[in-house]
Amino acid sequence: MHATTILMVRKGGRVVIGGDGQVSLGQTIVKGNARKVRRLAKGTVIGGFAGATADAFTLFERLEAKLEQYPGQLTRACVELTKDWRTDRYLRRLEAMMLVADREVGLLLSGSGDVLEPEHGVMAIGSGGNYALAAARALEDSAYDAETIVRRSMGIAAEICVYTNSSIVIEALDTIETAPRLVED
């Protein structure tokens, strides 16, 4: 998948997804400040896409519908979306990948039916994804928080990948429940 870098890091009670803003058409940069990372499901889910923009918007809309159908069940909504993606004649032609996360899980979605959870809390997609992934994996044991790891790793990818720029958009969610605890006497 060319033309972008999307990175997800889960660390220290936060999950962060960052994406660059470059849109390329062949060897030409068409736009430098696209927003490929967004909030879904009334802000309870964050996601980023790599691939054809119209295809990604279609998939985001479909995922929103699945999240309405299965509220609070990101994994189930994603499995149902990828089933449709593989079997529907129209959706099968869509060329994109997605990273999505909520408080509990982060997933990679693809048109070949993949619904994958990262092994180390770090996952990336797009042409610069492997550069960002390597940088994030190297930084995950550091004292840096998840957002700093995403920013630094995306910066490294932008320095290496010609399809990635340094116009970074970041969305984050807290993953630790902040409800009041009961105190026993």
PDB file of C-alpha atoms in Angstrom:
ATOM      1  CA  MET A   1       0.000   0.000   0.000  1.00  0.00           C
ATOM      2  CA  HIS A   2       1.662   3.226  -1.131  1.00  0.00           C
ATOM      3  CA  ALA A   3       1.183   6.857  -0.320  1.00  0.00           C
ATOM      4  CA  THR A   4       0.993   7.100   3.436  1.00  0.00           C
ATOM      5  CA  THR A   5       2.126   6.038   6.882  1.00  0.00           C
ATOM      6  CA  ILE A   6      -0.234   5.209   9.756  1.00  0.00           C
ATOM      7  CA  LEU A   7       1.115   4.119  13.146  1.00  0.00           C
ATOM      8  CA  MET A   8      -0.634   2.866  16.290  1.00  0.00           C
ATOM      9  CA  VAL A   9       1.019   2.637  19.720  1.00  0.00           C
ATOM     10  CA  ARG A  10      -0.619   1.403  22.935  1.00  0.00           C
ATOM     11  CA  LYS A  11       1.379   2.262  26.039  1.00  0.00           C
ATOM     12  CA  GLY A  12       0.950   3.695  29.515  1.00  0.00           C
ATOM     13  CA  GLY A  13      -2.825   3.831  29.589  1.00  0.00           C
ATOM     14  CA  ARG A  14      -3.197   5.434  26.144  1.00  0.00           C
ATOM     15  CA  VAL A  15      -3.626   4.313  22.579  1.00  0.00           C
ATOM     16  CA  VAL A  16      -2.440   6.729  19.907  1.00  0.00           C
ATOM     17  CA  ILE A  17      -2.812   6.610  16.134  1.00  0.00           C
ATOM     18  CA  GLY A  18      -0.838   8.998  13.964  1.00  0.00           C
ATOM     19  CA  GLY A  19      -0.826   9.520  10.225  1.00  0.00           C
ATOM     20  CA  ASP A  20       0.996  11.730   7.789  1.00  0.00           C
ATOM     21  CA  GLY A  21      -0.785  14.172   5.493  1.00  0.00           C
ATOM     22  CA  GLN A  22       0.741  13.430   2.095  1.00  0.00           C
ATOM     23  CA  VAL A  23      -1.476  12.413  -0.790  1.00  0.00           C
ATOM     24  CA  SER A  24       0.460  11.227  -3.833  1.00  0.00           C
ATOM     25  CA  LEU A  25      -0.686  10.537  -7.356  1.00  0.00           C
ATOM     26  CA  GLY A  26       2.072   8.531  -8.958  1.00  0.00           C
ATOM     27  CA  GLN A  27       5.255  10.506  -8.394  1.00  0.00           C
ATOM     28  CA  THR A  28       3.462  13.778  -7.693  1.00  0.00           C
ATOM     29  CA  ILE A  29       2.443  15.145  -4.302  1.00  0.00           C
ATOM     30  CA  VAL A  30      -1.144  16.326  -4.731  1.00  0.00           C
ATOM     31  CA  LYS A  31      -1.811  17.429  -1.153  1.00  0.00           C
ATOM     32  CA  GLY A  32       0.345  17.727   1.923  1.00  0.00           C
ATOM     33  CA  ASN A  33      -2.159  18.140   4.741  1.00  0.00           C
ATOM     34  CA  ALA A  34      -4.783  15.412   4.306  1.00  0.00           C
ATOM     35  CA  ARG A  35      -6.424  14.065   7.468  1.00  0.00           C
ATOM     36  CA  LYS A  36      -6.093  10.255   7.374  1.00  0.00           C
ATOM     37  CA  VAL A  37      -6.737   9.744  11.085  1.00  0.00           C
ATOM     38  CA  ARG A  38     -10.147  10.373  12.614  1.00  0.00           C
ATOM     39  CA  ARG A  39     -12.507   9.632  15.473  1.00  0.00           C
ATOM     40  CA  LEU A  40     -15.425   7.253  14.998  1.00  0.00           C
ATOM     41  CA  ALA A  41     -18.379   6.048  17.076  1.00  0.00           C
ATOM     42  CA  LYS A  42     -18.912   9.362  18.881  1.00  0.00           C
ATOM     43  CA  GLY A  43     -15.232   9.574  19.781  1.00  0.00           C
ATOM     44  CA  THR A  44     -14.888   6.115  21.360  1.00  0.00           C
ATOM     45  CA  VAL A  45     -12.881   4.680  18.435  1.00  0.00           C
ATOM     46  CA  ILE A  46      -9.942   6.128  16.520  1.00  0.00           C
ATOM     47  CA  GLY A  47      -8.807   4.989  13.100  1.00  0.00           C
ATOM     48  CA  GLY A  48      -6.398   5.690  10.287  1.00  0.00           C
ATOM     49  CA  PHE A  49      -6.256   4.532   6.676  1.00  0.00           C
ATOM     50  CA  ALA A  50      -3.726   3.857   3.967  1.00  0.00           C
ATOM     51  CA  GLY A  51      -4.745   3.556   0.336  1.00  0.00           C
ATOM     52  CA  ALA A  52      -7.199   5.173  -2.021  1.00  0.00           C
ATOM     53  CA  THR A  53      -8.962   8.052  -0.264  1.00  0.00           C
ATOM     54  CA  ALA A  54     -12.472   7.427  -1.600  1.00  0.00           C
ATOM     55  CA  ASP A  55     -12.135   3.748  -0.726  1.00  0.00           C
ATOM     56  CA  ALA A  56     -11.044   4.597   2.811  1.00  0.00           C
ATOM     57  CA  PHE A  57     -13.978   6.979   3.312  1.00  0.00           C
ATOM     58  CA  THR A  58     -16.331   4.239   2.145  1.00  0.00           C
ATOM     59  CA  LEU A  59     -14.777   1.828   4.638  1.00  0.00           C
ATOM     60  CA  PHE A  60     -14.970   4.369   7.477  1.00  0.00           C
ATOM     61  CA  GLU A  61     -18.688   4.856   6.725  1.00  0.00           C
ATOM     62  CA  ARG A  62     -19.239   1.093   6.697  1.00  0.00           C
ATOM     63  CA  LEU A  63     -17.322   0.701   9.950  1.00  0.00           C
ATOM     64  CA  GLU A  64     -19.415   3.471  11.547  1.00  0.00           C
ATOM     65  CA  ALA A  65     -22.553   1.547  10.565  1.00  0.00           C
ATOM     66  CA  LYS A  66     -21.152  -1.671  12.048  1.00  0.00           C
ATOM     67  CA  LEU A  67     -20.223   0.163  15.256  1.00  0.00           C
ATOM     68  CA  GLU A  68     -23.804   1.431  15.518  1.00  0.00           C
ATOM     69  CA  GLN A  69     -25.042  -2.122  14.964  1.00  0.00           C
ATOM     70  CA  TYR A  70     -22.589  -3.531  17.563  1.00  0.00           C
ATOM     71  CA  PRO A  71     -22.001  -0.683  20.037  1.00  0.00           C
ATOM     72  CA  GLY A  72     -18.949  -1.111  22.250  1.00  0.00           C
ATOM     73  CA  GLN A  73     -17.840  -4.198  20.311  1.00  0.00           C
ATOM     74  CA  LEU A  74     -15.010  -3.013  18.059  1.00  0.00           C
ATOM     75  CA  THR A  75     -13.695  -6.498  17.298  1.00  0.00           C
ATOM     76  CA  ARG A  76     -17.111  -7.806  16.271  1.00  0.00           C
ATOM     77  CA  ALA A  77     -17.806  -4.712  14.151  1.00  0.00           C
ATOM     78  CA  CYS A  78     -14.443  -5.147  12.411  1.00  0.00           C
ATOM     79  CA  VAL A  79     -14.981  -8.853  11.756  1.00  0.00           C
ATOM     80  CA  GLU A  80     -18.390  -8.101  10.263  1.00  0.00           C
ATOM     81  CA  LEU A  81     -16.909  -5.310   8.126  1.00  0.00           C
ATOM     82  CA  THR A  82     -14.135  -7.525   6.777  1.00  0.00           C
ATOM     83  CA  LYS A  83     -16.664 -10.281   5.978  1.00  0.00           C
ATOM     84  CA  ASP A  84     -18.589  -7.758   3.885  1.00  0.00           C
ATOM     85  CA  TRP A  85     -15.346  -6.415   2.424  1.00  0.00           C
ATOM     86  CA  ARG A  86     -14.371  -9.878   1.167  1.00  0.00           C
ATOM     87  CA  THR A  87     -17.761 -11.007  -0.097  1.00  0.00           C
ATOM     88  CA  ASP A  88     -19.448  -7.873  -1.470  1.00  0.00           C
ATOM     89  CA  ARG A  89     -18.675  -7.361  -5.153  1.00  0.00           C
ATOM     90  CA  TYR A  90     -18.332  -3.573  -4.777  1.00  0.00           C
ATOM     91  CA  LEU A  91     -16.349  -3.590  -1.531  1.00  0.00           C
ATOM     92  CA  ARG A  92     -14.001  -6.315  -2.773  1.00  0.00           C
ATOM     93  CA  ARG A  93     -12.501  -3.804  -5.222  1.00  0.00           C
ATOM     94  CA  LEU A  94     -11.629  -1.265  -2.534  1.00  0.00           C
ATOM     95  CA  GLU A  95      -7.905  -0.712  -2.071  1.00  0.00           C
ATOM     96  CA  ALA A  96      -7.171   0.403   1.466  1.00  0.00           C
ATOM     97  CA  MET A  97      -6.046  -0.802   4.865  1.00  0.00           C
ATOM     98  CA  MET A  98      -7.121   0.514   8.237  1.00  0.00           C
ATOM     99  CA  LEU A  99      -5.834   0.666  11.792  1.00  0.00           C
ATOM    100  CA  VAL A 100      -8.580   1.121  14.394  1.00  0.00           C
ATOM    101  CA  ALA A 101      -8.535   1.162  18.181  1.00  0.00           C
ATOM    102  CA  ASP A 102     -10.739   1.654  21.183  1.00  0.00           C
ATOM    103  CA  ARG A 103      -9.975   1.500  24.902  1.00  0.00           C
ATOM    104  CA  GLU A 104      -9.471  -2.266  24.845  1.00  0.00           C
ATOM    105  CA  VAL A 105      -8.192  -3.371  21.450  1.00  0.00           C
ATOM    106  CA  GLY A 106      -6.296  -2.144  18.393  1.00  0.00           C
ATOM    107  CA  LEU A 107      -6.748  -3.862  15.041  1.00  0.00           C
ATOM    108  CA  LEU A 108      -5.456  -3.896  11.481  1.00  0.00           C
ATOM    109  CA  LEU A 109      -8.139  -4.456   8.825  1.00  0.00           C
ATOM    110  CA  SER A 110      -7.592  -5.444   5.217  1.00  0.00           C
ATOM    111  CA  GLY A 111      -9.658  -6.467   2.216  1.00  0.00           C
ATOM    112  CA  SER A 112      -8.176  -9.953   2.291  1.00  0.00           C
ATOM    113  CA  GLY A 113     -10.063 -10.615   5.525  1.00  0.00           C
ATOM    114  CA  ASP A 114      -7.362  -9.711   8.026  1.00  0.00           C
ATOM    115  CA  VAL A 115      -8.425  -8.566  11.482  1.00  0.00           C
ATOM    116  CA  LEU A 116      -5.121  -8.569  13.348  1.00  0.00           C
ATOM    117  CA  GLU A 117      -4.209  -7.398  16.826  1.00  0.00           C
ATOM    118  CA  PRO A 118      -0.607  -6.232  17.314  1.00  0.00           C
ATOM    119  CA  GLU A 119       1.670  -8.534  19.248  1.00  0.00           C
ATOM    120  CA  HIS A 120       3.557  -5.756  21.029  1.00  0.00           C
ATOM    121  CA  GLY A 121       0.990  -2.953  21.146  1.00  0.00           C
ATOM    122  CA  VAL A 122       2.538  -1.370  18.045  1.00  0.00           C
ATOM    123  CA  MET A 123       1.299  -1.677  14.455  1.00  0.00           C
ATOM    124  CA  ALA A 124       1.758   0.300  11.231  1.00  0.00           C
ATOM    125  CA  ILE A 125       0.485   0.312   7.652  1.00  0.00           C
ATOM    126  CA  GLY A 126       1.298   2.137   4.449  1.00  0.00           C
ATOM    127  CA  SER A 127       4.431   2.617   2.416  1.00  0.00           C
ATOM    128  CA  GLY A 128       6.305   4.122   5.349  1.00  0.00           C
ATOM    129  CA  GLY A 129       4.728   1.736   7.830  1.00  0.00           C
ATOM    130  CA  ASN A 130       7.740  -0.514   8.266  1.00  0.00           C
ATOM    131  CA  TYR A 131      10.006   2.476   8.980  1.00  0.00           C
ATOM    132  CA  ALA A 132       7.581   3.855  11.578  1.00  0.00           C
ATOM    133  CA  LEU A 133       7.038   0.390  13.039  1.00  0.00           C
ATOM    134  CA  ALA A 134      10.767  -0.234  13.450  1.00  0.00           C
ATOM    135  CA  ALA A 135      11.282   3.146  15.099  1.00  0.00           C
ATOM    136  CA  ALA A 136       8.305   2.653  17.431  1.00  0.00           C
ATOM    137  CA  ARG A 137       9.446  -0.843  18.417  1.00  0.00           C
ATOM    138  CA  ALA A 138      12.892   0.562  19.224  1.00  0.00           C
ATOM    139  CA  LEU A 139      11.297   3.287  21.395  1.00  0.00           C
ATOM    140  CA  GLU A 140       8.559   1.252  23.097  1.00  0.00           C
ATOM    141  CA  ASP A 141      10.765   0.298  26.069  1.00  0.00           C
ATOM    142  CA  SER A 142      11.934   3.885  26.548  1.00  0.00           C
ATOM    143  CA  ALA A 143      10.493   6.394  29.014  1.00  0.00           C
ATOM    144  CA  TYR A 144       8.589   8.090  26.161  1.00  0.00           C
ATOM    145  CA  ASP A 145       4.804   8.055  26.288  1.00  0.00           C
ATOM    146  CA  ALA A 146       2.711   6.686  23.417  1.00  0.00           C
ATOM    147  CA  GLU A 147       2.165  10.063  21.741  1.00  0.00           C
ATOM    148  CA  THR A 148       5.863  10.934  21.811  1.00  0.00           C
ATOM    149  CA  ILE A 149       6.724   7.534  20.345  1.00  0.00           C
ATOM    150  CA  VAL A 150       4.224   8.094  17.526  1.00  0.00           C
ATOM    151  CA  ARG A 151       5.516  11.605  16.802  1.00  0.00           C
ATOM    152  CA  ARG A 152       9.180  10.570  16.789  1.00  0.00           C
ATOM    153  CA  SER A 153       8.549   7.401  14.761  1.00  0.00           C
ATOM    154  CA  MET A 154       6.438   9.230  12.188  1.00  0.00           C
ATOM    155  CA  GLY A 155       9.206  11.825  11.903  1.00  0.00           C
ATOM    156  CA  ILE A 156      11.729   9.093  11.178  1.00  0.00           C
ATOM    157  CA  ALA A 157       9.438   7.549   8.552  1.00  0.00           C
ATOM    158  CA  ALA A 158       8.989  10.979   6.923  1.00  0.00           C
ATOM    159  CA  GLU A 159      12.757  11.320   6.616  1.00  0.00           C
ATOM    160  CA  ILE A 160      13.062   7.949   4.847  1.00  0.00           C
ATOM    161  CA  CYS A 161       9.863   7.296   2.847  1.00  0.00           C
ATOM    162  CA  VAL A 162       9.127   9.493  -0.175  1.00  0.00           C
ATOM    163  CA  TYR A 163       5.385   8.811   0.240  1.00  0.00           C
ATOM    164  CA  THR A 164       5.345  10.159   3.818  1.00  0.00           C
ATOM    165  CA  ASN A 165       5.563  13.753   5.006  1.00  0.00           C
ATOM    166  CA  SER A 166       5.935  15.449   8.378  1.00  0.00           C
ATOM    167  CA  SER A 167       2.401  16.895   8.510  1.00  0.00           C
ATOM    168  CA  ILE A 168       1.288  14.536  11.274  1.00  0.00           C
ATOM    169  CA  VAL A 169      -2.267  14.165  12.611  1.00  0.00           C
ATOM    170  CA  ILE A 170      -2.653  12.363  15.925  1.00  0.00           C
ATOM    171  CA  GLU A 171      -5.697  11.028  17.757  1.00  0.00           C
ATOM    172  CA  ALA A 172      -5.517   9.405  21.190  1.00  0.00           C
ATOM    173  CA  LEU A 173      -7.735   7.619  23.684  1.00  0.00           C
ATOM    174  CA  ASP A 174      -7.210   6.931  27.358  1.00  0.00           C
ATOM    175  CA  THR A 175      -7.376   3.202  27.996  1.00  0.00           C
ATOM    176  CA  ILE A 176      -7.510   3.206  31.788  1.00  0.00           C
ATOM    177  CA  GLU A 177     -10.931   3.326  33.370  1.00  0.00           C
ATOM    178  CA  THR A 178     -11.279   6.447  35.519  1.00  0.00           C
ATOM    179  CA  ALA A 179     -14.500   5.457  37.307  1.00  0.00           C
ATOM    180  CA  PRO A 180     -14.552   5.998  41.082  1.00  0.00           C
ATOM    181  CA  ARG A 181     -13.501   2.998  43.160  1.00  0.00           C
ATOM    182  CA  LEU A 182     -15.477   1.695  46.118  1.00  0.00           C
ATOM    183  CA  VAL A 183     -13.665   1.992  49.407  1.00  0.00           C
ATOM    184  CA  GLU A 184     -14.331  -0.681  51.986  1.00  0.00           C
ATOM    185  CA  ASP A 185     -14.463   0.177  55.712  1.00  0.00           C
TER     186      ASP A 185
END
